[in-house]
PDB file of C-alpha atoms in Angstrom:
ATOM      1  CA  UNK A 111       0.972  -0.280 -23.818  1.00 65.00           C
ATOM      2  CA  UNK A 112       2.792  -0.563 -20.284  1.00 67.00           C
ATOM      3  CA  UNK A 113       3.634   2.503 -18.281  1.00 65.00           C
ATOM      4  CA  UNK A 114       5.978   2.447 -14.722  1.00 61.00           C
ATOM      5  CA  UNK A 115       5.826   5.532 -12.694  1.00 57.00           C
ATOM      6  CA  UNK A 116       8.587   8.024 -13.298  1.00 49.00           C
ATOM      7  CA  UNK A 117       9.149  11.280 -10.863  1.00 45.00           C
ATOM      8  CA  UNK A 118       9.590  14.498 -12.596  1.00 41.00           C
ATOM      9  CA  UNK A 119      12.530  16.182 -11.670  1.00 41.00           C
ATOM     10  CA  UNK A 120      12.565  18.106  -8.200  1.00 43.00           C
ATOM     11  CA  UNK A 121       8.894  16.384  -8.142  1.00 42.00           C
ATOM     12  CA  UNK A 122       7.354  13.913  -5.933  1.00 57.00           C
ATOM     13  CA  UNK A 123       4.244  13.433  -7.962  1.00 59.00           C
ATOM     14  CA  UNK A 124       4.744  11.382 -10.675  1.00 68.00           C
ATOM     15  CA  UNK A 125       4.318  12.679 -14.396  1.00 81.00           C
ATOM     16  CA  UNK A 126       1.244  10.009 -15.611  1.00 87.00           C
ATOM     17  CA  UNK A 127       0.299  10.023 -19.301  1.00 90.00           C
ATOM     18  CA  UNK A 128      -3.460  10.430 -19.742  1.00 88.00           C
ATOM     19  CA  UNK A 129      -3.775   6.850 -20.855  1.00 89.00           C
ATOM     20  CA  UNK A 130      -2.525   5.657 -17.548  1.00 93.00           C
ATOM     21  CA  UNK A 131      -4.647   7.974 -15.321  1.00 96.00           C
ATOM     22  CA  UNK A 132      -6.859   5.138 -14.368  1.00 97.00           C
ATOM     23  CA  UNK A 133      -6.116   2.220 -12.086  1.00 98.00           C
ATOM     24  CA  UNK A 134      -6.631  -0.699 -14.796  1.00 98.00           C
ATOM     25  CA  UNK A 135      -7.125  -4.820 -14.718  1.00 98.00           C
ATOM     26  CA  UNK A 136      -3.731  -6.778 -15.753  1.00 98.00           C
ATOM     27  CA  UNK A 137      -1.756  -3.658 -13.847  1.00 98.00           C
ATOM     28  CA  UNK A 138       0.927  -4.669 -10.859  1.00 98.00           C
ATOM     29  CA  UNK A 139       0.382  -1.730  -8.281  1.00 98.00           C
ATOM     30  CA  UNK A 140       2.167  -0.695  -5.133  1.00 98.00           C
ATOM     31  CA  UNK A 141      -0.597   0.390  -2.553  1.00 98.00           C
ATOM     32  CA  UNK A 142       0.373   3.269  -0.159  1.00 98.00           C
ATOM     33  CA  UNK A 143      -1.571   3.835   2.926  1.00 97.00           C
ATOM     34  CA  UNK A 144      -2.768   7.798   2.586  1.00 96.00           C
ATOM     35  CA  UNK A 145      -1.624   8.763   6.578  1.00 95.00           C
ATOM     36  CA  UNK A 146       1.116   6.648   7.119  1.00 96.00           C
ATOM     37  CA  UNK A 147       2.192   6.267   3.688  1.00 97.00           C
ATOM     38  CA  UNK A 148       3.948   2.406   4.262  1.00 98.00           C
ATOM     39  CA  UNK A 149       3.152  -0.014   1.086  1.00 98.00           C
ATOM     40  CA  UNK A 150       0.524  -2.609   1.243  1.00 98.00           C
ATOM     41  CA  UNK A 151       2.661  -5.953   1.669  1.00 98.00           C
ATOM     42  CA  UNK A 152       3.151  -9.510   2.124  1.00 98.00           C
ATOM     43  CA  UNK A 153       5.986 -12.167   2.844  1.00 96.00           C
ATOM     44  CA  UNK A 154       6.100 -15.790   3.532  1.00 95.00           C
ATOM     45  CA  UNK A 155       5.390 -15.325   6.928  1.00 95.00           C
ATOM     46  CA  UNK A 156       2.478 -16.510   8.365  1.00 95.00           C
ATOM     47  CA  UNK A 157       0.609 -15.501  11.525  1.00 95.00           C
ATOM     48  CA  UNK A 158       1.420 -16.590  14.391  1.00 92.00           C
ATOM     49  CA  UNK A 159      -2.325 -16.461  15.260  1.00 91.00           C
ATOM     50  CA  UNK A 160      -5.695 -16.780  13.858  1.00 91.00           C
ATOM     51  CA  UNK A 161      -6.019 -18.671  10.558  1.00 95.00           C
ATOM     52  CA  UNK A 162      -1.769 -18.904  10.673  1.00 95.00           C
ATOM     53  CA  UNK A 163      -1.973 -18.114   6.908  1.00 96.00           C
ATOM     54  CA  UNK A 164       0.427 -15.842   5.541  1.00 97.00           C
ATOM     55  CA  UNK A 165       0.565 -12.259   6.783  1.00 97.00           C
ATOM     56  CA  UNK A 166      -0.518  -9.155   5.363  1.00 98.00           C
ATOM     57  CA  UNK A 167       1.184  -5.741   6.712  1.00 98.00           C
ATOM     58  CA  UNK A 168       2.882  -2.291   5.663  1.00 98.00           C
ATOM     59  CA  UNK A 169       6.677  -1.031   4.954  1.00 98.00           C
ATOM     60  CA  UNK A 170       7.583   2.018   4.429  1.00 97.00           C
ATOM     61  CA  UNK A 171      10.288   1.246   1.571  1.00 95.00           C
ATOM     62  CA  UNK A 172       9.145   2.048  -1.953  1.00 93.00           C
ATOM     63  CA  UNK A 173      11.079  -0.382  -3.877  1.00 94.00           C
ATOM     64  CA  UNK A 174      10.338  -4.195  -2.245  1.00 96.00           C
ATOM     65  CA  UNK A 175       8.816  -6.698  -5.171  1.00 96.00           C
ATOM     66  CA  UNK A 176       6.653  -8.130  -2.380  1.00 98.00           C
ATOM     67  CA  UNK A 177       4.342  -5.176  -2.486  1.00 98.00           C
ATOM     68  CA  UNK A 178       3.217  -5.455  -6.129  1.00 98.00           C
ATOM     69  CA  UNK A 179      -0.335  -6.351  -5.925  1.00 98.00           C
ATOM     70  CA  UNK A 180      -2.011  -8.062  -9.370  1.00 98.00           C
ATOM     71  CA  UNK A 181      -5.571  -6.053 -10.181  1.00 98.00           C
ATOM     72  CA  UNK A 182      -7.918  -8.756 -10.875  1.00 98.00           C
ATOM     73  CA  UNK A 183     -11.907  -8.902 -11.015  1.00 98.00           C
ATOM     74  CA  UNK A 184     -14.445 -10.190  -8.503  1.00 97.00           C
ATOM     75  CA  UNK A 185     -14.149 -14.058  -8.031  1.00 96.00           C
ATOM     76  CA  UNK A 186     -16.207 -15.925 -11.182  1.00 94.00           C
ATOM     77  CA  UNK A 187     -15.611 -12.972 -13.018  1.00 96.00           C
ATOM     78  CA  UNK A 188     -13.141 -11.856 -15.289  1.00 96.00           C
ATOM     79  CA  UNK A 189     -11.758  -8.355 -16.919  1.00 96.00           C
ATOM     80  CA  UNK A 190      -9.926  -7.702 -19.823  1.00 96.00           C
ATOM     81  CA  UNK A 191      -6.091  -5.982 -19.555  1.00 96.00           C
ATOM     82  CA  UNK A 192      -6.010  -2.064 -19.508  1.00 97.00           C
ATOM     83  CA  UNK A 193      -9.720  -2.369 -18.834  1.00 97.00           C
ATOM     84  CA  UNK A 194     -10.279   0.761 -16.279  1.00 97.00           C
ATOM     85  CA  UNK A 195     -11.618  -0.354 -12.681  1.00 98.00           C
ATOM     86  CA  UNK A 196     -15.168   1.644 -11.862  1.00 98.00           C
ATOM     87  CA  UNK A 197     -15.546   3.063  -8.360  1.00 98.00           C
ATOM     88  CA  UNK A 198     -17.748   1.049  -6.512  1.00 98.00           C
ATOM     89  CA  UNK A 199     -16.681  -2.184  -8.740  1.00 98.00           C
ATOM     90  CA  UNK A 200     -15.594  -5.258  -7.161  1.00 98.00           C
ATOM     91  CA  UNK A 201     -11.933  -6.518  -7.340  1.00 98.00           C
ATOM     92  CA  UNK A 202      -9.375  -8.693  -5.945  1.00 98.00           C
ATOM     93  CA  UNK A 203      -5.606  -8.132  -5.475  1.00 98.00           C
ATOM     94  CA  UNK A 204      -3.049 -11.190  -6.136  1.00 98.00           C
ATOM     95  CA  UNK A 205      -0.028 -10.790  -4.332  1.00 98.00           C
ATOM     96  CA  UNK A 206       2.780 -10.818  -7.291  1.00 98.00           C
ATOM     97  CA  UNK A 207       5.499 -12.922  -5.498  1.00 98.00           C
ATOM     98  CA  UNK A 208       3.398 -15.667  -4.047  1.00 98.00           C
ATOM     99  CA  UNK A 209       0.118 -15.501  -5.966  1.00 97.00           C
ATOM    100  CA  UNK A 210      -1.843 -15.230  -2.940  1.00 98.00           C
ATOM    101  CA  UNK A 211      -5.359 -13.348  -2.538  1.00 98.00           C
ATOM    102  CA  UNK A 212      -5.117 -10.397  -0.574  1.00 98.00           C
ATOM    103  CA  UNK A 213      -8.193 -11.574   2.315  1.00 98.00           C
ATOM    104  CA  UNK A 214     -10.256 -11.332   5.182  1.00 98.00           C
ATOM    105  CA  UNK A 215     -12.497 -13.456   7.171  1.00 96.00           C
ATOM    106  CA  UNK A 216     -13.676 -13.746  10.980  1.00 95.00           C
ATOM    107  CA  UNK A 217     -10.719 -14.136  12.701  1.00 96.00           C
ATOM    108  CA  UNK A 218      -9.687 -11.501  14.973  1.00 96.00           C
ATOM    109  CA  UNK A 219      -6.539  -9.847  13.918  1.00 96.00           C
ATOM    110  CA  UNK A 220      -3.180  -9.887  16.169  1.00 94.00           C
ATOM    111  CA  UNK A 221      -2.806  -6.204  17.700  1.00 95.00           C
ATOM    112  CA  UNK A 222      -5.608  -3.807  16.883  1.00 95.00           C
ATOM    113  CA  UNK A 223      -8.466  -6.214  17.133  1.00 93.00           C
ATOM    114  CA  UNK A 224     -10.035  -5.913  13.941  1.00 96.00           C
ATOM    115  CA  UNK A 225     -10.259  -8.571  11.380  1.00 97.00           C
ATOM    116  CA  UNK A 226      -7.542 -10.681  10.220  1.00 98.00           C
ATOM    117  CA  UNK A 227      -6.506  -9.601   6.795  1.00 98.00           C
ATOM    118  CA  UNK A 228      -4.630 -12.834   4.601  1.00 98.00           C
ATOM    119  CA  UNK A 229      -2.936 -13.501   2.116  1.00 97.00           C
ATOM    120  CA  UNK A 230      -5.064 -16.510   1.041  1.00 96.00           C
ATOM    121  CA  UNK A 231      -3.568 -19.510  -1.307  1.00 93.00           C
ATOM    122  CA  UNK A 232      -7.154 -20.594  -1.873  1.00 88.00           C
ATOM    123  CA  UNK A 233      -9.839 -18.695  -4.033  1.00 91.00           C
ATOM    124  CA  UNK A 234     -13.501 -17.864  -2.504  1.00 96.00           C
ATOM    125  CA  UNK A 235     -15.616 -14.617  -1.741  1.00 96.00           C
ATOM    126  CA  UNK A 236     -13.342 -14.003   1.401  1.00 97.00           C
ATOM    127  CA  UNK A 237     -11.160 -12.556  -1.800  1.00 98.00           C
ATOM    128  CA  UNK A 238     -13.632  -9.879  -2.992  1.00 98.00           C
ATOM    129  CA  UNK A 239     -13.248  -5.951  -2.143  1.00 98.00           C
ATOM    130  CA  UNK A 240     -15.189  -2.961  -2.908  1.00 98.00           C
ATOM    131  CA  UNK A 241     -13.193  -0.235  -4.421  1.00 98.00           C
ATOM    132  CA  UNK A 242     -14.922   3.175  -2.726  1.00 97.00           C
ATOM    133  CA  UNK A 243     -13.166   6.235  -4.297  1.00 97.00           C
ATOM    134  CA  UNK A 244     -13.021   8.860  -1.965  1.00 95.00           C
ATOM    135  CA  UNK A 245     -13.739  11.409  -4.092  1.00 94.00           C
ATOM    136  CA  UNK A 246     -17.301  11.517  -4.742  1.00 93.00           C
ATOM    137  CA  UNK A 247     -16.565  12.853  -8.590  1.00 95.00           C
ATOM    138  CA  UNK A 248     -14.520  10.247  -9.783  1.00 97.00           C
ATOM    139  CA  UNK A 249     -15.962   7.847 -11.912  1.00 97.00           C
ATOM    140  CA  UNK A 250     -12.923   5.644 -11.918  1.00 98.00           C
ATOM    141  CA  UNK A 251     -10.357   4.355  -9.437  1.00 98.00           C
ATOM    142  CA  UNK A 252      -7.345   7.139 -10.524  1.00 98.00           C
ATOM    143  CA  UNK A 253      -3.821   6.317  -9.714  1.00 97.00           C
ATOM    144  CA  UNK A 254      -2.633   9.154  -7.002  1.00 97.00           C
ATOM    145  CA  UNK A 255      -6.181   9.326  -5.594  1.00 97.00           C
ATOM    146  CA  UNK A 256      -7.590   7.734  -2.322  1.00 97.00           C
ATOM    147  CA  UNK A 257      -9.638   5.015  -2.582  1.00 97.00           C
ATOM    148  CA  UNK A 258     -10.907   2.616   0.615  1.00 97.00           C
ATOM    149  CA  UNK A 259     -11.113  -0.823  -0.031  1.00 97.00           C
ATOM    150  CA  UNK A 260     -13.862  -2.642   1.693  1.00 97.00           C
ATOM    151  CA  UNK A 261     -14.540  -6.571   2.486  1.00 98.00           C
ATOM    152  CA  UNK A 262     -17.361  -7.282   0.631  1.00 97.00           C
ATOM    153  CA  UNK A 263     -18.322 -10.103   2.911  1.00 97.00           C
ATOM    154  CA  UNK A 264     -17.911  -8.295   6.368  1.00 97.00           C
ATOM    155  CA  UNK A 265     -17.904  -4.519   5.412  1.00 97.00           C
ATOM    156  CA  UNK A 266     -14.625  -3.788   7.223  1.00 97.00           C
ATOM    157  CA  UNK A 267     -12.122  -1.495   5.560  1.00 97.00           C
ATOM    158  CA  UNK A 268      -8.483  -2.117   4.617  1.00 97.00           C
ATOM    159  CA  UNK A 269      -6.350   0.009   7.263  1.00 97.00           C
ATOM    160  CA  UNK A 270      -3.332   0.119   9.169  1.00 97.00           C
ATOM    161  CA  UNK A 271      -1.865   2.560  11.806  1.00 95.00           C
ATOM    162  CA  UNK A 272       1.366   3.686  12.991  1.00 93.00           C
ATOM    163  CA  UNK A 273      -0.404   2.987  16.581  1.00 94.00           C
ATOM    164  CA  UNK A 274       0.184  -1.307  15.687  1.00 95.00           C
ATOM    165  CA  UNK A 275       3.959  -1.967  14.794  1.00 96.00           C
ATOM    166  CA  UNK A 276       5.325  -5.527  15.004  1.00 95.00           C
ATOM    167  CA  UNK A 277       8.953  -6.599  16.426  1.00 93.00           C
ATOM    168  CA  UNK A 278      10.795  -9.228  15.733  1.00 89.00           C
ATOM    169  CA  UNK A 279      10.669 -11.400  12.820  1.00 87.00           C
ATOM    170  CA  UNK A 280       9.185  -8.444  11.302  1.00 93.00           C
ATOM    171  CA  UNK A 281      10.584  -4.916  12.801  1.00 94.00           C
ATOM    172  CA  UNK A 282       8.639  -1.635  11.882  1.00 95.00           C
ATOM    173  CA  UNK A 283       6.367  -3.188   9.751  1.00 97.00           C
ATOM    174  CA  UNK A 284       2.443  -2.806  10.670  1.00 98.00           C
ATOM    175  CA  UNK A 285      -0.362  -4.232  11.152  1.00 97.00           C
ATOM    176  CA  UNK A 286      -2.823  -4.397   8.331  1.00 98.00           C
ATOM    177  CA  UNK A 287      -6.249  -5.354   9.654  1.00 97.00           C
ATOM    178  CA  UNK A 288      -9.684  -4.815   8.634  1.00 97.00           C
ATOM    179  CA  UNK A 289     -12.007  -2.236  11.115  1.00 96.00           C
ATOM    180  CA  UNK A 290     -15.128  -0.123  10.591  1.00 93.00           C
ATOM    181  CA  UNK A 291     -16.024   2.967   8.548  1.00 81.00           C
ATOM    182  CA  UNK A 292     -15.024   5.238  12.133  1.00 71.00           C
ATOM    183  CA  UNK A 293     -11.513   4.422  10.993  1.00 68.00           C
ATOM    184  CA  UNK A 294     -11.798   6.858   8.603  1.00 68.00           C
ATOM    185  CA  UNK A 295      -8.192   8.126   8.614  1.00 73.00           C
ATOM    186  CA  UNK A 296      -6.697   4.826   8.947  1.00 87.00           C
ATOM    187  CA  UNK A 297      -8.333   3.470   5.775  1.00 93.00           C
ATOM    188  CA  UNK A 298      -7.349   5.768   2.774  1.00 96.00           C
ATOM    189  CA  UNK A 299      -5.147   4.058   0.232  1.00 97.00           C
ATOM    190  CA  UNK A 300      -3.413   5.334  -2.834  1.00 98.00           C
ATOM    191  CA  UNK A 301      -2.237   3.266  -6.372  1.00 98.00           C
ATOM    192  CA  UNK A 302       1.689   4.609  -7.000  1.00 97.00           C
ATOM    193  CA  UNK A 303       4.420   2.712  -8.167  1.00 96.00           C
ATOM    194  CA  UNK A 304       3.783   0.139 -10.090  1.00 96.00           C
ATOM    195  CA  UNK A 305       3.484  -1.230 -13.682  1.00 96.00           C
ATOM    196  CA  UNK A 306       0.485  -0.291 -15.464  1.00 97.00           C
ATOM    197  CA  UNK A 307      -1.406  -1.578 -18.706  1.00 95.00           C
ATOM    198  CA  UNK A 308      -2.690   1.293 -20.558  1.00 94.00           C
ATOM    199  CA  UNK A 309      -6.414   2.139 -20.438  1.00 92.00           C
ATOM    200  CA  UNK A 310      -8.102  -0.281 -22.995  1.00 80.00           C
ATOM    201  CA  UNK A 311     -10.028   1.706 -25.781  1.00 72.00           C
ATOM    202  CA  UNK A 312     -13.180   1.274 -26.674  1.00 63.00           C
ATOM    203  CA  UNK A 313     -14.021  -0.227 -30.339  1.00 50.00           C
TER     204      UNK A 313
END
């Protein structure tokens, strides 16, 4: 089964069905950035800077294609549809439109100084990120619930501010860039819109 989010009416917390609670492999999924709440996103842009590969940042519009991210498992591993992702698992996130891994790697990113974060047409362990639910009691990345997404390769966490805001070719978008764990309000990320497989069940 395949579930997109629908609002309630007079609601802006979507009505979910309990078998599309959890934040499952095969899903397309809009990422919203807990503080700011702009959409985790990518374009055929690339930096201008750094490794020049295509750039990674946040809008704040709700309904642009090129902020569907694919849920996929660690590199060399795989994970069947609708399976449900386990806090602390390992995952990587294919950019829908151009099939590019969101990234990260040593270069130093264009505004905030953290690490670059890519949208990589390649496949390697630069790929890989640690899904850390913020609540402690989850078992399970939820949809609606903030998770932190951590490079596995440099520890840095997925994060953007309203602080680092590009101009021209790219007005009002910002800067997504990787920084340490003391950016803890900068780093909280949510799974909304999207299109999502239901949770597998177990034979």
């Amino acid at each position: 089964m395949v579930a997109s989010t629908v609002l309630a009416a007079g609601s802006s917390v979507p009505e979910i069905d309990d078998e599309f609670q959890k934040v499952t492999c095969g899903s397309n999924i809009k990422l919203t950035h807990e503080k700011t709440l702009f959409r985790l996103h990518s374009h055929q842009i690339p930096y201008g800077s750094g490794s020049g590969q295509q750039s990674i940042t946040a809008v704040p519009t709700k309904d642009d294609t090129n902020s569907l991210w694919l849920v996929m498992a660690q590199l060399a591993h795989t994970c069947d549809r609708g399976e449900p992702v386990p806090c602390g698992s390992i995952v990587r996130l294919k950019h829908v439109n151009t099939k590019k891994f969101l990234h990260s790697h040593q270069h130093q990113s264009p505004m905030s100084g953290g690490l670059e974060v890519s949208a990589y047409e390649g496949s390697d362990d630069g790929d890989n990120w640690t899904v850390e639910c913020a609540n402690k009691k989850d078992k399970f990345w939820m949809r609606e619930a903030p998770v932190h997404l951590v490079h596995t390769n440099t520890g840095k966490y997925l994060a953007t501010s309203g602080r680092h805001v590009y101009g021209n070719p790219i007005p009002g978008q910002q800067e997504v860039a990787a920084h340490g764990a003391n950016t803890a309000t900068e780093n909280g990320w949510m799974a909304q819109e999207g299109v999502y497989f239901a949770e597998k069940e177990e034979l």
